[in-house]
PDB file of C-alpha atoms in Angstrom:
ATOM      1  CA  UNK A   1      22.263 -42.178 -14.062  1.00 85.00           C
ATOM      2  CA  UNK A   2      22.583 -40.664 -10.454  1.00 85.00           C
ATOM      3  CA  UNK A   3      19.948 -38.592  -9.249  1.00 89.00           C
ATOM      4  CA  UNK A   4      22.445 -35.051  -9.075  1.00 90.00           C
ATOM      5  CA  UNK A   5      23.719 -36.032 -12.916  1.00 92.00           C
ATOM      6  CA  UNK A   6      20.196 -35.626 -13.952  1.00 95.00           C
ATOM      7  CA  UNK A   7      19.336 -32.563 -11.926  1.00 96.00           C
ATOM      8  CA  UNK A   8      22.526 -31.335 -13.912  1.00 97.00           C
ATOM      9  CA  UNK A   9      21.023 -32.036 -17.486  1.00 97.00           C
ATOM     10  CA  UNK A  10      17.782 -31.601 -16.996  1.00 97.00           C
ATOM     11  CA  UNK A  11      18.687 -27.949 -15.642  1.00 97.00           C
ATOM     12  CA  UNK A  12      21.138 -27.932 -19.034  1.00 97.00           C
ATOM     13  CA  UNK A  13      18.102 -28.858 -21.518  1.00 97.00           C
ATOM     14  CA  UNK A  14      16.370 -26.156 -19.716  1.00 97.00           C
ATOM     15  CA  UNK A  15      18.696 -23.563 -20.112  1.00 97.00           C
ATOM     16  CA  UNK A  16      19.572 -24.522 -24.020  1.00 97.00           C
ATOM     17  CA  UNK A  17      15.195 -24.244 -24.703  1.00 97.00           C
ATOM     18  CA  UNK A  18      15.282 -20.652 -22.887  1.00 97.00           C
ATOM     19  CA  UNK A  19      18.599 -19.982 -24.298  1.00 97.00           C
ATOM     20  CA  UNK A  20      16.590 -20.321 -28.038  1.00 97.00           C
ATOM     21  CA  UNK A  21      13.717 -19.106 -27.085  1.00 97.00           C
ATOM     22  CA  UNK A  22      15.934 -15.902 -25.870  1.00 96.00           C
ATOM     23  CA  UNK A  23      17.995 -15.925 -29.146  1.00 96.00           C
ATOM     24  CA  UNK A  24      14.534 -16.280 -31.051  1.00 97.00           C
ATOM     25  CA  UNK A  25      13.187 -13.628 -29.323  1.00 96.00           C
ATOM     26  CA  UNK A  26      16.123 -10.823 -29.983  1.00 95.00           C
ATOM     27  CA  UNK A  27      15.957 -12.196 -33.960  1.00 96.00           C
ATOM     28  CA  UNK A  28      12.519 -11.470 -34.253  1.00 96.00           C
ATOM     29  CA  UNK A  29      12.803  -7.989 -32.193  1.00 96.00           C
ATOM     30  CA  UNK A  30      16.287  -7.042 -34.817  1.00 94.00           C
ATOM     31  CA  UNK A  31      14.315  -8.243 -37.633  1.00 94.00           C
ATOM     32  CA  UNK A  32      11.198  -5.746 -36.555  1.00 95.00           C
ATOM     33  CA  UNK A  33      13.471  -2.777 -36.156  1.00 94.00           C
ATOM     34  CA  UNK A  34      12.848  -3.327 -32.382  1.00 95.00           C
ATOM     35  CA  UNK A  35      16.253  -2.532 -30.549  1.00 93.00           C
ATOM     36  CA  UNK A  36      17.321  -4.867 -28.097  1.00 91.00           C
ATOM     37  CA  UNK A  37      19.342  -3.615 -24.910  1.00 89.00           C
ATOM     38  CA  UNK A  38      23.114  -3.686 -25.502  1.00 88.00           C
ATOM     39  CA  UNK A  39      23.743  -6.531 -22.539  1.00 89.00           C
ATOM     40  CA  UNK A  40      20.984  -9.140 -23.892  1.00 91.00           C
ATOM     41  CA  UNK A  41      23.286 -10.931 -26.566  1.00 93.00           C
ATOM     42  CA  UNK A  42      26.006 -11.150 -23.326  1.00 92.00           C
ATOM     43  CA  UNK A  43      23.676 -12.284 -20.704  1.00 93.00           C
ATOM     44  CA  UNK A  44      21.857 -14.433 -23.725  1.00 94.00           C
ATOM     45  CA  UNK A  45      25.527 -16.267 -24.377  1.00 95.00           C
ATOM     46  CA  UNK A  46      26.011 -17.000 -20.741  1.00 94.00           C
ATOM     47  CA  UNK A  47      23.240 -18.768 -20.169  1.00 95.00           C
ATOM     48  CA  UNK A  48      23.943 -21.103 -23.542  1.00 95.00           C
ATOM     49  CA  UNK A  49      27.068 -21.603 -22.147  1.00 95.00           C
ATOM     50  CA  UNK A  50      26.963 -22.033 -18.024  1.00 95.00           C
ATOM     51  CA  UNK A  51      23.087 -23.046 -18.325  1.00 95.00           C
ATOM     52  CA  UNK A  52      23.202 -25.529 -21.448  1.00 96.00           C
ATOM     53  CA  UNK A  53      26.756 -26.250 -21.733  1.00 97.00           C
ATOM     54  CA  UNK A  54      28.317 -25.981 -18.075  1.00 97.00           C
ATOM     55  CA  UNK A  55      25.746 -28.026 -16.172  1.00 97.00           C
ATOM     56  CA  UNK A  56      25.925 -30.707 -19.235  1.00 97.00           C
ATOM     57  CA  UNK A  57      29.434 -31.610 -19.117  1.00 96.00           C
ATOM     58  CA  UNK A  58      29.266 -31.690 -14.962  1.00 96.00           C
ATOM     59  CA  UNK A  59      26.361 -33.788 -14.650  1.00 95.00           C
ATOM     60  CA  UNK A  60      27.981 -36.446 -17.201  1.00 95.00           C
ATOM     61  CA  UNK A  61      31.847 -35.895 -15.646  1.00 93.00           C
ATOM     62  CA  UNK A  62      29.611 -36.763 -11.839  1.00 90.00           C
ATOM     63  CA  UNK A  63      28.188 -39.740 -13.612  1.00 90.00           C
ATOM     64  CA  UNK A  64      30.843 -40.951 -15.870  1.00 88.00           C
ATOM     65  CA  UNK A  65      34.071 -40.335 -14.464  1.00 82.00           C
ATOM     66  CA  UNK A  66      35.747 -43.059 -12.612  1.00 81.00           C
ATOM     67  CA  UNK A  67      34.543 -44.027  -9.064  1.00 79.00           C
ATOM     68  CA  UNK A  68      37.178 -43.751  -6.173  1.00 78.00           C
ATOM     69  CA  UNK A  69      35.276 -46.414  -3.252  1.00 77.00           C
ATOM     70  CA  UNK A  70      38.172 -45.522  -1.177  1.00 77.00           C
ATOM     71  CA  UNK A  71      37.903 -42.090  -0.803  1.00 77.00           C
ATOM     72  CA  UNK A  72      33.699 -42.018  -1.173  1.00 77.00           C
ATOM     73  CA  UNK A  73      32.252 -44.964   0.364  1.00 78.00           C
ATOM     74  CA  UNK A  74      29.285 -43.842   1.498  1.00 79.00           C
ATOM     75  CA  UNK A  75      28.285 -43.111  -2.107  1.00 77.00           C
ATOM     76  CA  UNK A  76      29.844 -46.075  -3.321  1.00 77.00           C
ATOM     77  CA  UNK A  77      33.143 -43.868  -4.837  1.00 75.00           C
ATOM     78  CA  UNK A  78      31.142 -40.864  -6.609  1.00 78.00           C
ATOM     79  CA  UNK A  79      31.281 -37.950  -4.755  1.00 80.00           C
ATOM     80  CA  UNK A  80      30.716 -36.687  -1.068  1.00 81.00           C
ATOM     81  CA  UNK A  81      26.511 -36.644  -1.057  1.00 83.00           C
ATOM     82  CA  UNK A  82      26.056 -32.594  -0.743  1.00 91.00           C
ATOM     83  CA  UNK A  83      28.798 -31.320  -3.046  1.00 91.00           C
ATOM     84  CA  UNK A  84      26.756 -32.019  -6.449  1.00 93.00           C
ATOM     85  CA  UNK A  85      23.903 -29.791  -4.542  1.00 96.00           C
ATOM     86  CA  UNK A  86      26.187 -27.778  -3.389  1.00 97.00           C
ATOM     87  CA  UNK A  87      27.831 -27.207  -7.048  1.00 97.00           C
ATOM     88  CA  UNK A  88      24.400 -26.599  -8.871  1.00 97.00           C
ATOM     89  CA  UNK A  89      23.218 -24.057  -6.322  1.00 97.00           C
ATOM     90  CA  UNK A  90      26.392 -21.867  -6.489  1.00 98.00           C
ATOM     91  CA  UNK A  91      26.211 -22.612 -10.216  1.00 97.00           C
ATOM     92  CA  UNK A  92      22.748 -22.121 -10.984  1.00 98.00           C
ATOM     93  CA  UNK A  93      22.268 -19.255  -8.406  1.00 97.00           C
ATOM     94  CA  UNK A  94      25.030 -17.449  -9.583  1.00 97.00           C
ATOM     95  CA  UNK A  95      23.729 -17.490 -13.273  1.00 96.00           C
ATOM     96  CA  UNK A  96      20.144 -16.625 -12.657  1.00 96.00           C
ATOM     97  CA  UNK A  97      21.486 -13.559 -10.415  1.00 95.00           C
ATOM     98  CA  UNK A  98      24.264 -12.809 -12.695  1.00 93.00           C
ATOM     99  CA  UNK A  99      21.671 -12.295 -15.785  1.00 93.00           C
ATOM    100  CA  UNK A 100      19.668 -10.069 -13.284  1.00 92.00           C
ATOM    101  CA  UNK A 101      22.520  -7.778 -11.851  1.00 90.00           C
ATOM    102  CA  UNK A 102      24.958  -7.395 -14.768  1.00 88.00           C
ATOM    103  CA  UNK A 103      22.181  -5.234 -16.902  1.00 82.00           C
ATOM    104  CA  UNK A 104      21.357  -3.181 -13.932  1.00 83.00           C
ATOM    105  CA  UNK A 105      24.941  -2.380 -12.870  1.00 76.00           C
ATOM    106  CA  UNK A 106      24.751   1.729 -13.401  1.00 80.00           C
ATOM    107  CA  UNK A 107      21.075   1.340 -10.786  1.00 84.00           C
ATOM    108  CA  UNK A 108      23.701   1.839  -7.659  1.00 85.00           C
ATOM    109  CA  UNK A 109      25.969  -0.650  -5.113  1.00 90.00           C
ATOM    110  CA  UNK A 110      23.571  -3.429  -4.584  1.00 89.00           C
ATOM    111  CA  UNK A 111      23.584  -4.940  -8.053  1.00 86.00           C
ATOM    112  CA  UNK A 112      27.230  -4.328  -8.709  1.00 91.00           C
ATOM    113  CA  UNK A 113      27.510  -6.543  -5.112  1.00 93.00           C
ATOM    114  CA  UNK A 114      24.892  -8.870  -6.615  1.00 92.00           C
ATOM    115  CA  UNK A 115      27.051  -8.920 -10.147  1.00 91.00           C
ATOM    116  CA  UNK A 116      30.126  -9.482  -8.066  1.00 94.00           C
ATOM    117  CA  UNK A 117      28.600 -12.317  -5.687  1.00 96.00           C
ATOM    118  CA  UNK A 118      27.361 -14.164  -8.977  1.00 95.00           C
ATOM    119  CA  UNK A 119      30.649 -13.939 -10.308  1.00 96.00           C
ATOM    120  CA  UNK A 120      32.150 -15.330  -6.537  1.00 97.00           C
ATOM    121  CA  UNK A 121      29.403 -17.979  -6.474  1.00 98.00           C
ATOM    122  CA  UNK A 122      30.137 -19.719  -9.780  1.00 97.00           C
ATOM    123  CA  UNK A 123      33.517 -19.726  -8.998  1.00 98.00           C
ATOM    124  CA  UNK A 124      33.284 -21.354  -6.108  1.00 98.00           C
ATOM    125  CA  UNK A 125      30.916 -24.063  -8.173  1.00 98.00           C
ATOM    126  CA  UNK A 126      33.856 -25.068 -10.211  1.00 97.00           C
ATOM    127  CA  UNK A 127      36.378 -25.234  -7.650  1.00 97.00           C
ATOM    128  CA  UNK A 128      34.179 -27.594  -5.512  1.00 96.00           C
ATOM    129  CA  UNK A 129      33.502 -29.719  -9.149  1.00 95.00           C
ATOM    130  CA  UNK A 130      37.251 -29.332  -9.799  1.00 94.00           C
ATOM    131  CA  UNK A 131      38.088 -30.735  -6.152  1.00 91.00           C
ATOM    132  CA  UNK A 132      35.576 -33.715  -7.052  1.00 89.00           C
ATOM    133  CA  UNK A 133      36.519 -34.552 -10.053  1.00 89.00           C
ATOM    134  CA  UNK A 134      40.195 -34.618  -9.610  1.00 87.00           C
ATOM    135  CA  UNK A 135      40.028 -37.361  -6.903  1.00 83.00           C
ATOM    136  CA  UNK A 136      37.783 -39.288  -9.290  1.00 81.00           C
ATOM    137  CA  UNK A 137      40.333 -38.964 -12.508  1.00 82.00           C
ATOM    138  CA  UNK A 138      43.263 -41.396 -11.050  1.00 71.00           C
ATOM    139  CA  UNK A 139      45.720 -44.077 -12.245  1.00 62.00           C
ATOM    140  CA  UNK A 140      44.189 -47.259 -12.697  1.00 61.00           C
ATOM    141  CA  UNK A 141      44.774 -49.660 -10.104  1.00 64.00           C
ATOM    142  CA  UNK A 142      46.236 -52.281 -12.479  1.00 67.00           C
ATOM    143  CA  UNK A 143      47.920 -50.878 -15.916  1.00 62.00           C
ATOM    144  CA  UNK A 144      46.944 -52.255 -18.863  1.00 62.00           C
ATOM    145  CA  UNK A 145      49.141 -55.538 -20.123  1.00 64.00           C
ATOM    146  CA  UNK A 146      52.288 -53.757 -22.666  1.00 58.00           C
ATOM    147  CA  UNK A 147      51.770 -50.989 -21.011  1.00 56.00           C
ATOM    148  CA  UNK A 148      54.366 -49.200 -18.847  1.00 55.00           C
TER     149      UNK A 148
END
């Protein structure tokens, strides 16, 4: 497996053990009467699902899709060498700073900027993985025999 695949899942299996941990943690606060702020079961799913789930199916898609050698031949037909980086930053970054702004929107401009870079940054990560991918996922060079 490449070396930006794993960076991928090993940042996913991270973000599934806090995402528990996180979900354990508001169970045990509900359960002791404790009441948990209205944005922690949001900001809780959205790190399941961009941390865990996200950078899972991106680092397997940079590792398992097909290669193109033509188009990437300095990485012998993955992807151009700093877009994976480039995707997990914006990804990543945007994620960590979304769950930091988004509860502290009504504190004044800079975290509703902050909320609304997060939100431009992790777009940006899946256009950039969408650009990649789509010149990996191709016709095959020769079609399968009885097949037209």
């Amino acid at each position: 497996m490449p070396l930006e695949s794993r960076l991928f899942v090993k940042t996913s299996l991270i973000a599934l053990a806090f995402s528990f941990l996180w979900g354990a943690g508001m169970a045990i606060a509900e359960s002791a009467g404790v009441a948990i702020p209205a944005m922690w079961p949001i900001e809780h799913a959205h790190l399941a699902f961009v941390g865990w789930l996200v950078n899972v199916v991106i680092g397997i898609a940079l590792w398992m899709l097909p290669l193109n050698r033509e188009r990437f031949p300095e990485t012998a037909g993955r992807y151009p060498r700093r877009a994976p980086y480039i995707v997990w930053g914006l990804l990543n970054g945007g994620l960590i700073l979304r769950i930091v702004s988004e509860p502290a929107l009504s504190a004044g401009v800079a975290m509703r900027a902050s909320f609304v870079l997060s939100a431009l940054a992790q777009v940006a990560a899946i256009v950039l993985f969408a650009l990649i991918a789509w010149q990996r996922v191709r016709a095959p060079a020769r079609p399968a025999s009885g097949v037209r």
